[in-house]
Coordinates of C-alpha atoms and ligand atoms in Angstrom, one line a residue:
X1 CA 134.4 80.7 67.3
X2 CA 132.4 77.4 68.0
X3 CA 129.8 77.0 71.2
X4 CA 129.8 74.0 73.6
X5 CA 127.1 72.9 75.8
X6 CA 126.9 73.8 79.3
X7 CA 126.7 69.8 80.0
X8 CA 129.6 68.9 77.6
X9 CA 127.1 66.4 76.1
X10 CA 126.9 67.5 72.2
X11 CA 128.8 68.4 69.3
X12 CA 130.2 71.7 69.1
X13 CA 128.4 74.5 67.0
X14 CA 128.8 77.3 64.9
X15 CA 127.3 80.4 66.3
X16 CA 124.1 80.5 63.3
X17 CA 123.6 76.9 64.8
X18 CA 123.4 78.0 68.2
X19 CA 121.2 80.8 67.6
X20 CA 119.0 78.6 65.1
X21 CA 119.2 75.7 68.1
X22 CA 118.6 78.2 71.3
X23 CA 118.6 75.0 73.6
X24 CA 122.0 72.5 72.9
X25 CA 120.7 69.4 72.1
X26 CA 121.9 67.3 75.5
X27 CA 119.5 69.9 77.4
X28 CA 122.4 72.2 78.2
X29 CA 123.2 75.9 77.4
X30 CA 125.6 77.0 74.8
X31 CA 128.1 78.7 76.0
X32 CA 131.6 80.7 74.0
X33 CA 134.1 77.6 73.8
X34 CA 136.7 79.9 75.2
X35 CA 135.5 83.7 76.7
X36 CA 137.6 85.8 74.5
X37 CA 140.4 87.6 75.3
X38 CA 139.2 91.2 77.0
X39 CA 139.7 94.2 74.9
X40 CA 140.3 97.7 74.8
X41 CA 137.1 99.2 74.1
X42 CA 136.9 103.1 73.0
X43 CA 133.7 105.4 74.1
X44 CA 132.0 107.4 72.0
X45 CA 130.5 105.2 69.6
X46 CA 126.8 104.6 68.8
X47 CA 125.2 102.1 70.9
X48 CA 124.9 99.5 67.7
X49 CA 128.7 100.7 66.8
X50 CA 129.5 99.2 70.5
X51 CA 127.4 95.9 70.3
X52 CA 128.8 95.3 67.0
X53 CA 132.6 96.0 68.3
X54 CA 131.8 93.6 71.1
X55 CA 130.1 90.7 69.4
X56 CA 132.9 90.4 66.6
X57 CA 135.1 87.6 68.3
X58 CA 131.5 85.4 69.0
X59 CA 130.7 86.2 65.3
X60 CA 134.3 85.6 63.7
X61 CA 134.3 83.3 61.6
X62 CA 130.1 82.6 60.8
X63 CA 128.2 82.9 58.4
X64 CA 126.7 85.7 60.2
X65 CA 129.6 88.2 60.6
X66 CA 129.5 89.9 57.3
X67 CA 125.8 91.0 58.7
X68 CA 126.8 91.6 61.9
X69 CA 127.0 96.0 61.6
X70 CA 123.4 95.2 60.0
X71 CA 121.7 93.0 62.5
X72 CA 123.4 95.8 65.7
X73 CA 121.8 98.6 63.4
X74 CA 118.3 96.6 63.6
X75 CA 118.3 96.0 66.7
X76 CA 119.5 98.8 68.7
X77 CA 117.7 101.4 67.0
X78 CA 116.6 103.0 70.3
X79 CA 118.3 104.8 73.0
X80 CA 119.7 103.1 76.4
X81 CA 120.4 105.8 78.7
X82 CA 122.1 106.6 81.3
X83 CA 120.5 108.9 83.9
X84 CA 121.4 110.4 87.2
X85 CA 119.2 109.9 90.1
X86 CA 118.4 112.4 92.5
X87 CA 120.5 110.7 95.4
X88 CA 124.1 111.3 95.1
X89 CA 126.4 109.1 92.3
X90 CA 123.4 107.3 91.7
X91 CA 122.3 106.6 88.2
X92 CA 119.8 104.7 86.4
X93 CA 120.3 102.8 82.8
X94 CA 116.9 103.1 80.9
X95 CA 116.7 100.1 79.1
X96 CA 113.0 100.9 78.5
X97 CA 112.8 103.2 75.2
X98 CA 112.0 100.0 72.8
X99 CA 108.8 98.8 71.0
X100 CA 107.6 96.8 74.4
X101 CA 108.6 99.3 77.1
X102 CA 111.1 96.5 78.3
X103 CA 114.7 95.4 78.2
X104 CA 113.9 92.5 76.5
X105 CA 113.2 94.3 73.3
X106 CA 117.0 94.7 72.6
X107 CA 117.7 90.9 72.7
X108 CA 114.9 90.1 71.4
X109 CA 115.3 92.3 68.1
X110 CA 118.4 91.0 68.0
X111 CA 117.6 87.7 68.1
X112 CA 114.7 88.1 64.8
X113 CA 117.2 89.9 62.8
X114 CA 119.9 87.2 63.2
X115 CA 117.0 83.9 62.7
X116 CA 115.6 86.7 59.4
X117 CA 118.7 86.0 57.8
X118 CA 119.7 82.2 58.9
X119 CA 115.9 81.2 57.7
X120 CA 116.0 83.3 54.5
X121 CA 117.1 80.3 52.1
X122 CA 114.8 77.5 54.4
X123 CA 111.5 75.8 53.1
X124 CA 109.7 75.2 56.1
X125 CA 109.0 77.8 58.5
X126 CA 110.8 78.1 62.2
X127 CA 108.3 78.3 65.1
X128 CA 109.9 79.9 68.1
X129 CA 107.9 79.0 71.3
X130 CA 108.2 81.2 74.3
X131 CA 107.4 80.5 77.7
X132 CA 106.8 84.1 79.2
X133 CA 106.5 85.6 82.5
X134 CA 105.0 89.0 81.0
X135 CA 107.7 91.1 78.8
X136 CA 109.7 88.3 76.9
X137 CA 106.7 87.4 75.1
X138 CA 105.5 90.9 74.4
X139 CA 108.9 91.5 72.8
X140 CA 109.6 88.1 71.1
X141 CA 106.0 88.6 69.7
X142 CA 106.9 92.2 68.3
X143 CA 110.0 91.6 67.5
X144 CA 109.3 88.8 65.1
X145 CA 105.7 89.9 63.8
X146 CA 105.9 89.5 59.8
X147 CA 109.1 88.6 59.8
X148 CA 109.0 85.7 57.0
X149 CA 109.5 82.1 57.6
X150 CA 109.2 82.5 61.3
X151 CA 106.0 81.8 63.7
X152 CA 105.9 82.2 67.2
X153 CA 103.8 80.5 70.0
X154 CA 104.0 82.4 73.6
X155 CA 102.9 80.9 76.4
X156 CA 102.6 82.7 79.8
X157 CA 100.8 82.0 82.6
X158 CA 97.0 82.9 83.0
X159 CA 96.4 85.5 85.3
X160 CA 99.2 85.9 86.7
X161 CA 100.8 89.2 84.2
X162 CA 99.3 92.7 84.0
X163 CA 96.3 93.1 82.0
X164 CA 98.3 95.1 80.0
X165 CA 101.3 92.4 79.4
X166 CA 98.1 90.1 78.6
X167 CA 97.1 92.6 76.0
X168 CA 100.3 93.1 74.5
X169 CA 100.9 89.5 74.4
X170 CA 97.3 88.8 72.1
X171 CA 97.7 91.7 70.1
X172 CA 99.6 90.8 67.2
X173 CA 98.1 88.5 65.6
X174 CA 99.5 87.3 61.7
X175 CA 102.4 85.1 62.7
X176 CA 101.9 84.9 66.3
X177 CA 99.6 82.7 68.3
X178 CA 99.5 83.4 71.9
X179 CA 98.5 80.6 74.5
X180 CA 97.7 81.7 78.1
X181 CA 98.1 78.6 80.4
X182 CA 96.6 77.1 83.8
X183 CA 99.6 77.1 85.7
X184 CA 102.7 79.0 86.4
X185 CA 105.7 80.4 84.6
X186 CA 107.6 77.5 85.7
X187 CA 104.7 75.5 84.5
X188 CA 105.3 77.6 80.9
X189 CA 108.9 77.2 81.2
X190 CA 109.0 73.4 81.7
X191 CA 106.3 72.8 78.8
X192 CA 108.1 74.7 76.1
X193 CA 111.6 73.1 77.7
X194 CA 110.1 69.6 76.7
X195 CA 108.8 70.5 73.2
X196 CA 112.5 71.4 72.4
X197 CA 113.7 68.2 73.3
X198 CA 111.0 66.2 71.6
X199 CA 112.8 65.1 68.5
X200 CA 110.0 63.3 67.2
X201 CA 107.6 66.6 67.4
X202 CA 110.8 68.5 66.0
X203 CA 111.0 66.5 63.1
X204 CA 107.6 67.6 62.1
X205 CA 107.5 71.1 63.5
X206 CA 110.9 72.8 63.6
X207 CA 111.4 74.7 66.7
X208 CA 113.4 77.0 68.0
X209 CA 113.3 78.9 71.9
X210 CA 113.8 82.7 72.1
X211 CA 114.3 82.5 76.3
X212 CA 117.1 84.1 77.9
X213 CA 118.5 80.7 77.3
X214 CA 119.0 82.0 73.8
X215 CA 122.3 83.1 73.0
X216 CA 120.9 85.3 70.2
X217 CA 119.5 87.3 73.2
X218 CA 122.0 86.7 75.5
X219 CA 125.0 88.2 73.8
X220 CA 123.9 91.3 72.3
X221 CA 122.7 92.4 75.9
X222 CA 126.5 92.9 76.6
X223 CA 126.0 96.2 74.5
X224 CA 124.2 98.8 76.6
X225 CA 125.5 97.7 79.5
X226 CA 129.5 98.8 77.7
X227 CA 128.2 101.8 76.2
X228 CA 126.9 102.9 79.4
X229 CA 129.9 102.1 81.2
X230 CA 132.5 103.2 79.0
X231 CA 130.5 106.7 78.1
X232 CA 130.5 107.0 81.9
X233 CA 134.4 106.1 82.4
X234 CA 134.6 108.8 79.6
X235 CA 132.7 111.5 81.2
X236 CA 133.2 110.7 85.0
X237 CA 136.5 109.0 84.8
X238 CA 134.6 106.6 87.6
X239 CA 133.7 102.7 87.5
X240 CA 130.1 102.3 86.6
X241 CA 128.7 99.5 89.4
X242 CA 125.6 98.3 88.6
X243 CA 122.2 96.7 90.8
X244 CA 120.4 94.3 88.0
X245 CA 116.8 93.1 88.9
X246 CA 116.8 89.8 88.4
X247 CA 114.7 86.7 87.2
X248 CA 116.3 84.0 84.7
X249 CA 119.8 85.8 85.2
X250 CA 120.1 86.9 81.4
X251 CA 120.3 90.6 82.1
X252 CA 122.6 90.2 84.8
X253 CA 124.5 86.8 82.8
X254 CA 125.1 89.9 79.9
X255 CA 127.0 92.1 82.7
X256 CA 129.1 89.5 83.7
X257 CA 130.2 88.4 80.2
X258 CA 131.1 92.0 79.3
X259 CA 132.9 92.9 82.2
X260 CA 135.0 89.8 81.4
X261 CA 135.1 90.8 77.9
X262 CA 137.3 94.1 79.3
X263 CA 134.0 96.4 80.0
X264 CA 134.9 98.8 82.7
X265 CA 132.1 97.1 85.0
X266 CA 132.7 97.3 89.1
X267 CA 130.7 95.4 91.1
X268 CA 127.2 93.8 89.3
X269 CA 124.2 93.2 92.6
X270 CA 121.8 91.2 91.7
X271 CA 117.8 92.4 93.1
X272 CA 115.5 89.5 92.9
X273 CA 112.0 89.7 94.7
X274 CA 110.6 87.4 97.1
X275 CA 111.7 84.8 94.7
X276 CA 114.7 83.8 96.6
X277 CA 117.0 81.0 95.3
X278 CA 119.9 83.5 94.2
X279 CA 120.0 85.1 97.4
X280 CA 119.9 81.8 99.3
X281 CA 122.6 80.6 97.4
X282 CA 125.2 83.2 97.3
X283 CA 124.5 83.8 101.2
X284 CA 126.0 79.7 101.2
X285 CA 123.4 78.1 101.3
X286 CA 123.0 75.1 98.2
X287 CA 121.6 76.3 95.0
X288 CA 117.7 74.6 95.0
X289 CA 115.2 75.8 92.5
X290 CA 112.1 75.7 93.9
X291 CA 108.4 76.8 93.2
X292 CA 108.1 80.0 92.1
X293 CA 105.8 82.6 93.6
X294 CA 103.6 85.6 92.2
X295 CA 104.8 89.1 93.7
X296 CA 104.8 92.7 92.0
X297 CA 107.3 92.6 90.3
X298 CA 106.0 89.5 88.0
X299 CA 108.8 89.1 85.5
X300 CA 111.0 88.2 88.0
X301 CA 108.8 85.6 89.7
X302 CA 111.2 82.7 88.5
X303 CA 112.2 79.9 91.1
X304 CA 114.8 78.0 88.9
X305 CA 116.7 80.7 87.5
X306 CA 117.6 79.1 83.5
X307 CA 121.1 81.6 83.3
X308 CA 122.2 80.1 86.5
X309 CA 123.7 77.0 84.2
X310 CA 125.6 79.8 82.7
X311 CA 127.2 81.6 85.3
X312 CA 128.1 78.4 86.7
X313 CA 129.5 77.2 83.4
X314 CA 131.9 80.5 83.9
X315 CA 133.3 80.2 87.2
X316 CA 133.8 76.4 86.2
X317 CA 131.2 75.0 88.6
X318 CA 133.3 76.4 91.6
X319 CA 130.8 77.8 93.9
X320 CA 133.7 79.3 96.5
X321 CA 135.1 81.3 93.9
X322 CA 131.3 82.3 92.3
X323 CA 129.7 83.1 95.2
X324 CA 132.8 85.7 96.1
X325 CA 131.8 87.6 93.1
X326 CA 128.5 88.6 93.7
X327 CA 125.9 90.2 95.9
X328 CA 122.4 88.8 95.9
X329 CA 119.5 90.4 98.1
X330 CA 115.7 89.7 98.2
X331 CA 113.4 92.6 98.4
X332 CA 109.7 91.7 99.7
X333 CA 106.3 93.3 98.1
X334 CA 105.6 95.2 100.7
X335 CA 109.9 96.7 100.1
X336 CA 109.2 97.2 96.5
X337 CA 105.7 98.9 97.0
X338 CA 107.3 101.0 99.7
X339 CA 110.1 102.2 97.4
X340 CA 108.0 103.0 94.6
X341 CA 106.4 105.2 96.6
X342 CA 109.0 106.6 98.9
X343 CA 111.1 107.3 95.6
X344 CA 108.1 109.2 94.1
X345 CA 106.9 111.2 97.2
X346 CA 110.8 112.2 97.9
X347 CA 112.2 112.6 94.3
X348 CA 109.6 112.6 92.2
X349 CA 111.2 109.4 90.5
X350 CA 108.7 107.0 88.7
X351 CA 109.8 103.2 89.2
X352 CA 108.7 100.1 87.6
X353 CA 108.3 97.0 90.8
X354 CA 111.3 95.7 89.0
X355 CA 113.5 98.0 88.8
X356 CA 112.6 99.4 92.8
X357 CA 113.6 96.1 93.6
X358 CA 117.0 97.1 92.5
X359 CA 117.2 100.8 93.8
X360 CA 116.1 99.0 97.3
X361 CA 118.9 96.9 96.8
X362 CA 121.2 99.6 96.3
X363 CA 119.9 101.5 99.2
X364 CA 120.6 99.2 101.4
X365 CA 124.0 99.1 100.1
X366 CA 124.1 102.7 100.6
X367 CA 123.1 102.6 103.8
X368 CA 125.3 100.2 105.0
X369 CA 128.1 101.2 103.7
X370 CA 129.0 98.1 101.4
X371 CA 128.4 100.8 98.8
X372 CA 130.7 103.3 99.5
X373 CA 129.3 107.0 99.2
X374 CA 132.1 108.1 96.6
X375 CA 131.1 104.6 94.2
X376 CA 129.3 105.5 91.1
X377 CA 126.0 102.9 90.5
X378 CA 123.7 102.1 88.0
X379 CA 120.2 100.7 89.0
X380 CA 119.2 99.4 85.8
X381 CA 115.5 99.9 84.9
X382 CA 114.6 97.1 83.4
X383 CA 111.1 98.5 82.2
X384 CA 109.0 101.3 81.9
X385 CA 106.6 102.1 85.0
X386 CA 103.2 102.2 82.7
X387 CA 103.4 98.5 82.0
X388 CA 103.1 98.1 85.5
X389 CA 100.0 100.6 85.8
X390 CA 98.0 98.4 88.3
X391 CA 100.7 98.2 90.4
X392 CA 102.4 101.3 90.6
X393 CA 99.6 104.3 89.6
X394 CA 97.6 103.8 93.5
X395 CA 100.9 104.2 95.4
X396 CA 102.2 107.3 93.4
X397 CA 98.4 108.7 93.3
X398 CA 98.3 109.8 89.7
X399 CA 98.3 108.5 86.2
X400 CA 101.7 107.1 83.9
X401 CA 102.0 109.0 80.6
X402 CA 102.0 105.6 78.3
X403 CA 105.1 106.0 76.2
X404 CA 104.0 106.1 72.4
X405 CA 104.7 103.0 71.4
X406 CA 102.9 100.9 74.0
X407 CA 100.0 103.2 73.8
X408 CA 99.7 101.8 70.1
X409 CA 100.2 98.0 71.1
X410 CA 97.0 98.6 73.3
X411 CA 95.1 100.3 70.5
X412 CA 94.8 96.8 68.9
X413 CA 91.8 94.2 69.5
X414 CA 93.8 91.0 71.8
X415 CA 93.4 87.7 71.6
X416 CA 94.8 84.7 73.9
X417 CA 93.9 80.8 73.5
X418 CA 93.7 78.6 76.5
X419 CA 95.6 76.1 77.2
X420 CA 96.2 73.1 80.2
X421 CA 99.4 73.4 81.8
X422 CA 100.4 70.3 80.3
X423 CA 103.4 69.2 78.0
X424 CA 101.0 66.7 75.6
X425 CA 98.5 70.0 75.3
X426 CA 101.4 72.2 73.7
X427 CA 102.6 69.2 72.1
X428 CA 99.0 69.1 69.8
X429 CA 98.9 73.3 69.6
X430 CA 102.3 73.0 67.7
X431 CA 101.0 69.8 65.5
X432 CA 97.8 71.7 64.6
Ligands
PLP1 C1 112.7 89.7 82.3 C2 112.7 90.9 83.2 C3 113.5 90.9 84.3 C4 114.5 89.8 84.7 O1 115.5 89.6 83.7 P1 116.3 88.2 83.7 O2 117.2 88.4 82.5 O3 115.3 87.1 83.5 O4 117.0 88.1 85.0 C5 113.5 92.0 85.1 N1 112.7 93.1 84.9 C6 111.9 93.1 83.8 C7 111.0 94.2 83.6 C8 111.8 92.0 83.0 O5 111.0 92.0 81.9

């Protein structure tokens, strides 16, 4: 299979060369040249089993596919799972259990094992930059840390992630050099944008992007969303709906591409927080990035969602027929804090601010009745609650066990460079 640009401006490319290339070189997205056709899917298989069953057509043909069961086996070697909440035919999809406490570690492991192999034969080092809003850069960084012939630079935005994001992001050291910057994550996101289309800096610094505008994260991110769904088909015989907190749209982007790819998927709600442009758009309005602005749930503070491209891309720029397909609500900081709490004191359920944006979402839905009482949904939780400590310990009144492997990215001594929230000021970090 070959990958096209979202603004049909540049060559077609293998899939290793989209992977290698993260942004297409006219500034657009790759996408699949044609979605493939959906398949039959069978449950019971592993999680890795299912990501590789489902990445074979994008892989068919690369030099990649002989290493595809490898990379999957790399990459998803922790648990996604599904979990019932204690309201009724409500679930959650734990997409926490990795090295970073945060979705992004499956995508992002899947992206170093993939770039491992494609750089293995190459002279000069890659250098992945990474503009980060808190958890991609945690997980890029730990994903990719001693990984040969591959540096990363992470960029996120001073002050405005936990203290424990910060940490995780300076902690690693070796390959990794972490930059926090005087501006926003747009700020970030624009920066690193221009370094990857400076062909002059490129030509002296390879570069790469590990965003959710990489394909090597988007795709595999299809897998827990079919091994969910079709273990849940499986057991319940029911269609799994899902409510996806939402930022850059890459999470959500993964749902919609396996549901076309034949994944029994109902209905997929997007949660954003006060960071509105989704919402605005699929209520009619036009879509128009704007600033972002800093809530609690900070990985989603995003005001020109990157995926958006994407989706649009699949629905063939036809915003009648794209805007029929989804939900898209807005919950508020004082929602999300009140739903952290409320969830807690009623059900003893502990929620990250992301993922209560989502289980707000959906009980709203529930409430209203646009989500019927007899649907099955799946709030996924998109990170663990102890990365969000600050946030979520005063309005549940005690302490978050830190899962294990967290508590040992906080163990290490952390380090962050500044840096002006300027393209030229990147521009000399990467020539130094
Ligand atoms: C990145 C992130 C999101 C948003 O995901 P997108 O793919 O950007 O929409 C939501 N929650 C958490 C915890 C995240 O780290």
């Amino acid at each position: 299979m070959h990958f096209i640009s979202t603004r049909n401006n540049a060559p077609a490319a293998t899939l290793s060369q989209a992977i290698a290339a993260g942004l297409a070189p006219d500034g657009g997205l790759y996408v699949p040249q044609q979605m493939p056709a959906p398949r039959t899917l069978q449950a019971g298989a592993s999680l890795a089993e299912t990501a590789s069953m489902l990445l074979q057509p994008f892989f068919a043909g690369d030099g990649l596919e002989p290493e595809l069961p490898r990379i999957c086996a790399e990459a998803f070697d922790f648990p996604a799972p599904l979990r019932r909440l204690a309201t009724r035919n409500d679930h959650v999809l734990e997409l926490f259990h990795g090295p970073t406490a945060a979705f992004k570690d499956f995508g992002a492991r899947f992206l170093a094992a993939s770039l491992s192999r494609l750089r293995a034969d190459q002279a000069r080092p890659l250098t992945i930059v990474v503009a980060t809003s808190g958890d991609t850069g945690a997980a890029v960084a730990a994903a990719f840390h001693g990984q040969p012939g591959l540096q990363v630079v992470v960029l996120y935005p001073d002050g405005r992630v936990s203290p424990r994001q910060a940490h995780q992001l300076g902690c690693l050291g070796g390959n990794i050099r972490t930059l926090r910057v005087a501006g926003s994550f747009d700020d970030c996101q624009a920066m690193v944008k221009q370094a990857l289309n400076d062909a002059d800096l490129q030509a002296r610094v390879p570069l790469s992007s590990a965003n959710s505008i990489s394909l090597g994260r988007l795709l595999p991110q299809m897998a827990y969303y079919a091994h969910a769904a079709l273990a849940h088909q499986a057991a319940q015989d029911a269609l799994l709906n899902v409510a996806v907190p939402t930022g850059n749209l890459g999470n959500a982007m993964a749902a919609v591409m396996a549901r076309a790819l034949g994944v029994p998927l109902g209905r997929i709600v997007l949660a954003t927080n006060a960071n509105r442009v989704l919402p605005d758009y699929f209520g009619g309005g036009p879509y128009q990035a704007r600033a972002s602005v800093a809530t609690l749930a900070n990985a989603m503070d995003v005001g020109a969602p990157s995926n958006f491209e994407r989706l649009r891309w699949l629905y063939a720029g036809d915003d009648t027929v794209l805007r029929a397909q989804f939900v898209a609500r807005a919950v508020d900081d004082e929602a999300i804090a009140d739903t952290i709490a409320a969830r807690h004191r009623r059900h003893g359920e502990v929620l990250c601010p992301h993922t209560a944006t989502a289980v707000r979402v959906l009980e709203q839905l529930r409430a209203s009745g646009e989500a019927a009482a007899h649907e099955h949904w799946a709030v996924v939780a998109t990170a663990h609650p102890a990365k969000f400590e600050a946030v979520v310990e005063p309005l549940i009144g005690c302490e978050v066990p830190v899962p294990p492997a967290l508590a040992e990215l906080l163990r290490r001594p952390a380090h962050a460079e500044p840096c002006a929230p300027e393209y030229a000021a990147l521009r000399d970090t990467l020539l130094r």
